[in-house]
PDB file of C-alpha atoms in Angstrom:
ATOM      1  CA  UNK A   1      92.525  76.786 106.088  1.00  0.00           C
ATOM      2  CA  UNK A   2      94.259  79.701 105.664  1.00  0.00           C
ATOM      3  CA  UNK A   3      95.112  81.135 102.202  1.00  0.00           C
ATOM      4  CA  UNK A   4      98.643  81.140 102.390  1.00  0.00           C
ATOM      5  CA  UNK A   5     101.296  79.442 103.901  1.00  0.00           C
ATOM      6  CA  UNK A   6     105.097  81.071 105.074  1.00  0.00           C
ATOM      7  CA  UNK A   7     106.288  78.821 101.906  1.00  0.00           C
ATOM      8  CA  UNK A   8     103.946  81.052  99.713  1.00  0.00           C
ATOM      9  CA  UNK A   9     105.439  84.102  97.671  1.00  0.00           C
ATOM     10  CA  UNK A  10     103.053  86.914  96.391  1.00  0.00           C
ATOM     11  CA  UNK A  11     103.305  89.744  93.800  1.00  0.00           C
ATOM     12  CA  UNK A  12     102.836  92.943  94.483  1.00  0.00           C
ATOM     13  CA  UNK A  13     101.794  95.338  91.402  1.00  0.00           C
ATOM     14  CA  UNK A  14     101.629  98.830  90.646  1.00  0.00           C
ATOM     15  CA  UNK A  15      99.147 100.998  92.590  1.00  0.00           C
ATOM     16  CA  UNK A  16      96.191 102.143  90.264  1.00  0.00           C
ATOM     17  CA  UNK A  17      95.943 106.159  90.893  1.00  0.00           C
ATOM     18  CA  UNK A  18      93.324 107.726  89.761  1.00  0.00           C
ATOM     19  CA  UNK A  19      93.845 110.753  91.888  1.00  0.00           C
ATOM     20  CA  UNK A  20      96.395 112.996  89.090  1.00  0.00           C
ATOM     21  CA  UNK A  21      98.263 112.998  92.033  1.00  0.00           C
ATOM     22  CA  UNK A  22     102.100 111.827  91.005  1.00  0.00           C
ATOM     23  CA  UNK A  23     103.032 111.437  94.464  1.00  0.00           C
ATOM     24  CA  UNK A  24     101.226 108.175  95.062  1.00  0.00           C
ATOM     25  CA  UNK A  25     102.842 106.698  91.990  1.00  0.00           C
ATOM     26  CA  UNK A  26     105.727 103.875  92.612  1.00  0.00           C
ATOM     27  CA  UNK A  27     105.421 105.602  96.578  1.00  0.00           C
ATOM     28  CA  UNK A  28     102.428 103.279  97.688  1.00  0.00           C
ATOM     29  CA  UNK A  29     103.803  99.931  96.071  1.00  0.00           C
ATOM     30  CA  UNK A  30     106.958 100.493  97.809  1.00  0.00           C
ATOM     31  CA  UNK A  31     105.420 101.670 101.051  1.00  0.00           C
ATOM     32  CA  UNK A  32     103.093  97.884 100.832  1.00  0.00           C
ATOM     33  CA  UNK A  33     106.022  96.206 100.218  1.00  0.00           C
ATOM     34  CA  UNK A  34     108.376  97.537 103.048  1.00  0.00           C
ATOM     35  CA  UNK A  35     105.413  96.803 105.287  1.00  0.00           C
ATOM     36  CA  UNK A  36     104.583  93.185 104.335  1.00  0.00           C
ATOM     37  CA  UNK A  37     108.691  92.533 104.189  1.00  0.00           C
ATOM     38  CA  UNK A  38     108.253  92.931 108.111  1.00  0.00           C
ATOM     39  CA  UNK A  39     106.652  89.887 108.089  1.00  0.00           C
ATOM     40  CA  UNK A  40     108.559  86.396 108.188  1.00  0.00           C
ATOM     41  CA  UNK A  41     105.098  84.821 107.506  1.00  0.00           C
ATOM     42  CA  UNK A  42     105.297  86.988 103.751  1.00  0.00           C
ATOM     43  CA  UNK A  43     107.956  86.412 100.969  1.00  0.00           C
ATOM     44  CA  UNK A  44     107.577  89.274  98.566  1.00  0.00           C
ATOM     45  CA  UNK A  45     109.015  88.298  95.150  1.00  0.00           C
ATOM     46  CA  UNK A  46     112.452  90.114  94.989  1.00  0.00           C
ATOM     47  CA  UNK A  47     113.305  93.059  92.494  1.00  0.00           C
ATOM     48  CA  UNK A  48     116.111  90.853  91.215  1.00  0.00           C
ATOM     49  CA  UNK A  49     113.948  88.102  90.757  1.00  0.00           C
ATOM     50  CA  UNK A  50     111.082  90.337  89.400  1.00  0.00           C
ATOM     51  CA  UNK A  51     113.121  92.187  86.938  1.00  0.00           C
ATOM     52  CA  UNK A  52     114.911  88.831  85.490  1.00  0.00           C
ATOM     53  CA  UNK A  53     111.049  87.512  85.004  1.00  0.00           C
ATOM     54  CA  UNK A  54     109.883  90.500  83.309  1.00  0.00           C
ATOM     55  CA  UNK A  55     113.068  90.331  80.977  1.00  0.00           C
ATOM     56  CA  UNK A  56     112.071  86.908  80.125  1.00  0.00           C
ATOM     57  CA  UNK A  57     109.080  87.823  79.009  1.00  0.00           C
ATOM     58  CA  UNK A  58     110.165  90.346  76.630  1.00  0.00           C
ATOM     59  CA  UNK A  59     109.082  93.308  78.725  1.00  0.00           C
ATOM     60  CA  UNK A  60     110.771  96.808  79.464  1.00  0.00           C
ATOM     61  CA  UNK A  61     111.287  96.850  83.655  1.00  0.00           C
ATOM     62  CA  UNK A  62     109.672  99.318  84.649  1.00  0.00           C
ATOM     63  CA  UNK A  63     105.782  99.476  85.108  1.00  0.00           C
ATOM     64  CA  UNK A  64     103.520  96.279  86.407  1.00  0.00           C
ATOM     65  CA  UNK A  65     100.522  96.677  86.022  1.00  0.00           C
ATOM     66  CA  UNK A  66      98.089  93.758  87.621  1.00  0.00           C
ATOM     67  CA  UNK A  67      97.736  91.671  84.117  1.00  0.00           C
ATOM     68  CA  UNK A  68     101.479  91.658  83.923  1.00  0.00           C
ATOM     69  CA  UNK A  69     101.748  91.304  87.780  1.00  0.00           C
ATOM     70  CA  UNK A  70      99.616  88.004  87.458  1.00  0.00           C
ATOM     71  CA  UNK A  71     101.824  86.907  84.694  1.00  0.00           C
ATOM     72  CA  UNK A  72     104.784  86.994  86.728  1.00  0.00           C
ATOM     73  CA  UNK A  73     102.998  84.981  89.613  1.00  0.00           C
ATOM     74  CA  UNK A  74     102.370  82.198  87.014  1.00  0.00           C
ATOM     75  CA  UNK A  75     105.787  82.278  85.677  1.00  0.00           C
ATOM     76  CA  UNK A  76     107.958  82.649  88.952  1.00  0.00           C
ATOM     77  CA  UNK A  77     105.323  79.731  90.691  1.00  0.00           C
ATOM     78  CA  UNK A  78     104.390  82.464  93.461  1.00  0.00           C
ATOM     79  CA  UNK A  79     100.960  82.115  95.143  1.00  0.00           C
ATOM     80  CA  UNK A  80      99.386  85.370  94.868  1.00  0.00           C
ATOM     81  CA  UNK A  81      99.427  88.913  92.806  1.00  0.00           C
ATOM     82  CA  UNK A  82      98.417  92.203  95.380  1.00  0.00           C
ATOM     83  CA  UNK A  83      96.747  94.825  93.615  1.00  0.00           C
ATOM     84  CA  UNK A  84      96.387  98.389  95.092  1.00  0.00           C
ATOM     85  CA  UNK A  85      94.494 101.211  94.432  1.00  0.00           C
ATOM     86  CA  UNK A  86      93.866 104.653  95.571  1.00  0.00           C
ATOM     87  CA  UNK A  87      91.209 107.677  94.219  1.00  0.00           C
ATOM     88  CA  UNK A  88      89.742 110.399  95.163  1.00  0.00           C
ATOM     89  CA  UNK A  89      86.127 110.576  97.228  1.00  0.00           C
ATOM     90  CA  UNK A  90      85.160 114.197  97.746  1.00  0.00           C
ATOM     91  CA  UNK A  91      88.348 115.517  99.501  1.00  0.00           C
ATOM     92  CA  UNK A  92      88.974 112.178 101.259  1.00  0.00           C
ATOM     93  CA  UNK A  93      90.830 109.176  99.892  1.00  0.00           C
ATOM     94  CA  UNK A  94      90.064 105.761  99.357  1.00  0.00           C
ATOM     95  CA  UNK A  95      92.819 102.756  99.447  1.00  0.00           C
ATOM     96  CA  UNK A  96      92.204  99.753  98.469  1.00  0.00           C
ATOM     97  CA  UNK A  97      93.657  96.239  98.254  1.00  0.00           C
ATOM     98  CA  UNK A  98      92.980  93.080  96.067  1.00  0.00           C
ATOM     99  CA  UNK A  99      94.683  89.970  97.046  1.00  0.00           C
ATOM    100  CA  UNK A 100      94.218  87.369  94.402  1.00  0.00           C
ATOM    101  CA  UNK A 101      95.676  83.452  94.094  1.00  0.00           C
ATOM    102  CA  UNK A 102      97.603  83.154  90.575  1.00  0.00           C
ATOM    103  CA  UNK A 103      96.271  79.554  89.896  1.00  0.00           C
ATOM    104  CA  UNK A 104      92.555  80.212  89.643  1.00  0.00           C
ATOM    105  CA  UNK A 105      92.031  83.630  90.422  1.00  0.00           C
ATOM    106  CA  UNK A 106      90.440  83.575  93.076  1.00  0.00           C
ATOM    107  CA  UNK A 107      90.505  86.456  95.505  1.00  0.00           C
ATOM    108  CA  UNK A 108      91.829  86.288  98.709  1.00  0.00           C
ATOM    109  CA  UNK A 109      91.628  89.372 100.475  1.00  0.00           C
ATOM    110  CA  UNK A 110      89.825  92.460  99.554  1.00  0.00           C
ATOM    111  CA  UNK A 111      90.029  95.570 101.382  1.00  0.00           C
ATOM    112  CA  UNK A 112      89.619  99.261 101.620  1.00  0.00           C
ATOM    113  CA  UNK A 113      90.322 102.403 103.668  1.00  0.00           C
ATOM    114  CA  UNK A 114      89.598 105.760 103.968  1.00  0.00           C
ATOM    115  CA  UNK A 115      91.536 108.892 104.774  1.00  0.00           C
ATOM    116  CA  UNK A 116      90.580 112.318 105.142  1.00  0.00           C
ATOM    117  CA  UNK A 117      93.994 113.859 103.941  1.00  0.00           C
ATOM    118  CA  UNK A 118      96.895 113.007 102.002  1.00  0.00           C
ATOM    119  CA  UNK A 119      99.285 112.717 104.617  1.00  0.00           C
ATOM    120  CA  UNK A 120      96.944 109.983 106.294  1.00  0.00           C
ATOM    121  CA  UNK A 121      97.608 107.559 103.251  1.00  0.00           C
ATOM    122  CA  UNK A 122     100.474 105.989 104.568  1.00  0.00           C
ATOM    123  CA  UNK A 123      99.000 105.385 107.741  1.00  0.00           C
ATOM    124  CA  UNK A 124      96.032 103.930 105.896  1.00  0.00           C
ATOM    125  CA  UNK A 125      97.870 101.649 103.636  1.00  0.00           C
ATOM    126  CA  UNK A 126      99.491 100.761 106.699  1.00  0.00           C
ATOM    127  CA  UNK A 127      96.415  98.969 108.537  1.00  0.00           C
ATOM    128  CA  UNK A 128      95.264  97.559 104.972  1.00  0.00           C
ATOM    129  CA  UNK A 129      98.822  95.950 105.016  1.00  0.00           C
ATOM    130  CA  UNK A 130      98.304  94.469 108.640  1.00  0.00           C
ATOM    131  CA  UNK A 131      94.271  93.333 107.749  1.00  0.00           C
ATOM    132  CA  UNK A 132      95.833  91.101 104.744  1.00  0.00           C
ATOM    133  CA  UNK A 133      98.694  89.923 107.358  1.00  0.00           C
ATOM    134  CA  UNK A 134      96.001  88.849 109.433  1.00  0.00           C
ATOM    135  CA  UNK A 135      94.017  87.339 106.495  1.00  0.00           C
ATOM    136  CA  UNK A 136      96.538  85.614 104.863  1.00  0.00           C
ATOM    137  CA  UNK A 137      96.849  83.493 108.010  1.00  0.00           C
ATOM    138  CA  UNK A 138      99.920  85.214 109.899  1.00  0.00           C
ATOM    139  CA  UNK A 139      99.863  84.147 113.228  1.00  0.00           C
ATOM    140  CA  UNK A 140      98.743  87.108 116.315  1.00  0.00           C
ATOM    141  CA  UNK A 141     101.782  86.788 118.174  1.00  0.00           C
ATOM    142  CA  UNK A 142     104.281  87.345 114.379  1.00  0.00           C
ATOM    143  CA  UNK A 143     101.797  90.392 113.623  1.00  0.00           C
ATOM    144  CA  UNK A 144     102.333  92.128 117.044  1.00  0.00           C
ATOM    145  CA  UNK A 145     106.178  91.415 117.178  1.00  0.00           C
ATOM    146  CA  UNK A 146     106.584  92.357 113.641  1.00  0.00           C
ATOM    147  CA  UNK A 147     104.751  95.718 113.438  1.00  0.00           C
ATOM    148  CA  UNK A 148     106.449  98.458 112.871  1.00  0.00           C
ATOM    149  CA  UNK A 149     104.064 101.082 111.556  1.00  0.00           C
ATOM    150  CA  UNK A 150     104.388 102.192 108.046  1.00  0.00           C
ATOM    151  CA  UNK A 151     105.272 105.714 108.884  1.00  0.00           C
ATOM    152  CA  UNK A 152     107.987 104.382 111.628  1.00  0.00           C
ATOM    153  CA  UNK A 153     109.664 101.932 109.080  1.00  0.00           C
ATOM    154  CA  UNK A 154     109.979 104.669 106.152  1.00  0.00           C
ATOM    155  CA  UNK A 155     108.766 107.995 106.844  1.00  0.00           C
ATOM    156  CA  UNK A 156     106.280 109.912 107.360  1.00  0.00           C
ATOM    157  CA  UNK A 157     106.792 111.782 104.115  1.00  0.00           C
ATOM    158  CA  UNK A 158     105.497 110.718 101.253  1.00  0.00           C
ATOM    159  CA  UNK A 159     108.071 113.321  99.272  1.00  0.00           C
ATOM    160  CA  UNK A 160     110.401 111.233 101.347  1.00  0.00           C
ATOM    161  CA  UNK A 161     109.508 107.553 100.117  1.00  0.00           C
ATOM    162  CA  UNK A 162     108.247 109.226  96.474  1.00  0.00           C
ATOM    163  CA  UNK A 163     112.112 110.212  96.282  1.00  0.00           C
ATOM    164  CA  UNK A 164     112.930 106.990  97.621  1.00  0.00           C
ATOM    165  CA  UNK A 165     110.670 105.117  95.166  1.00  0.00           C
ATOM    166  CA  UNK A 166     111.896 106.940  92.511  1.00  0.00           C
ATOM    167  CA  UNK A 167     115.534 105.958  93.176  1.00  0.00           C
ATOM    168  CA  UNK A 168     114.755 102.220  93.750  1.00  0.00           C
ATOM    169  CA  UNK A 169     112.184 102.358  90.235  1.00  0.00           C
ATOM    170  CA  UNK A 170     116.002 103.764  88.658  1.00  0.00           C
ATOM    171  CA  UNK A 171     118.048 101.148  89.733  1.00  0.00           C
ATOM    172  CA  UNK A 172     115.749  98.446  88.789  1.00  0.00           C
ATOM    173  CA  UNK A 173     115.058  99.386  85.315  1.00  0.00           C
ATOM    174  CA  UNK A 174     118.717 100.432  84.839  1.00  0.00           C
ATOM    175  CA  UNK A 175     119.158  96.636  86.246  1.00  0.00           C
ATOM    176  CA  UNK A 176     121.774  97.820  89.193  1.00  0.00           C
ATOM    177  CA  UNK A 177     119.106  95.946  91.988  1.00  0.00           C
ATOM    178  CA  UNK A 178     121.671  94.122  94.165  1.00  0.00           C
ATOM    179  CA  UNK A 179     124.610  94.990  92.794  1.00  0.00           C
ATOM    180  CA  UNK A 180     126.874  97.474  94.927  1.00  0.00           C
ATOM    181  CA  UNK A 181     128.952 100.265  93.350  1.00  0.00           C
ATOM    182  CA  UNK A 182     131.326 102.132  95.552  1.00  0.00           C
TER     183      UNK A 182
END
């Protein structure tokens, strides 16, 4: 049986850095999420609907951290809470990726990759991303015609998606997500 089901929503939280490295932070979360959004197997939960959630609960919008994250996927009835990471190994980099269900905890998917160099780390998230898609119980035929690679649906920058990242993290905690201003 496979874990989820194209009904299912999931949570993705903030990448854990532990590199010092402020490039990676709000730049890998986004990056995951633009490449599981390819998918019409995975519903991420929306900014709008992540931000009124996190106002609920009394919370500045902002950061989400995997505690939070997990209370979010109770409270919005979604299935399942991704947790990233990324650190240092030497001068290499290790990614990894914790998929966990919100009812019981149990952990669905957990991966990890490793780069030799900072500009590999999109590419890397990139197959973690298509491992869970397979995981998760996305059928072959969705994952090949929905596979854009990471660095093809964003950039290849990661100054490019940082900047990006950071404009989408401003917009969401000034609570302008989905509202157009011209």
């Amino acid at each position: 049986v496979p874990p989820l089901t194209d009904r299912d929503k999931i949570v993705i939280a903030d990448f854990r850095n532990t590199t010092g490295d402020p490039l990676f932070d709000d730049t890998l979360r986004q990056g995951l999420a633009v490449q599981l959004q390819q998918s019409p197997f995975i519903t991420v939960l929306s900014d709008q609907q992540l931000q009124r959630t996190l106002k609920m609960m009394g919370r500045e919008t902002g950061a989400l951290p995997g505690d939070v994250a997990a209370e979010v996927c109770k409270r919005t009835s979604s299935s399942a809470v991704i947790e990233g990471s990324i650190a240092p190994l030497g001068s290499r980099y290790v990614i990894g990726l914790k998929a966990t269900r919100c009812a019981d905890d149990a952990v669905i998917d957990q991966e990890q990759a490793q780069v030799d160099r900072k500009e590999d780390v999109l590419h890397g998230l990139g197959e973690l991303a298509t491992v869970f898609r397979q995981k998760s119980g996305e059928s072959r035929a969705s994952q090949q015609r929905f596979a854009t690679p990471l660095d093809e649906a964003t950039t290849s920058s990661l100054e490019a998606l940082k900047a990006y990242s950071a404009g989408r993290r401003a917009n969401f905690v000034a609570g302008q997500i989905g509202r157009a201003h011209v």
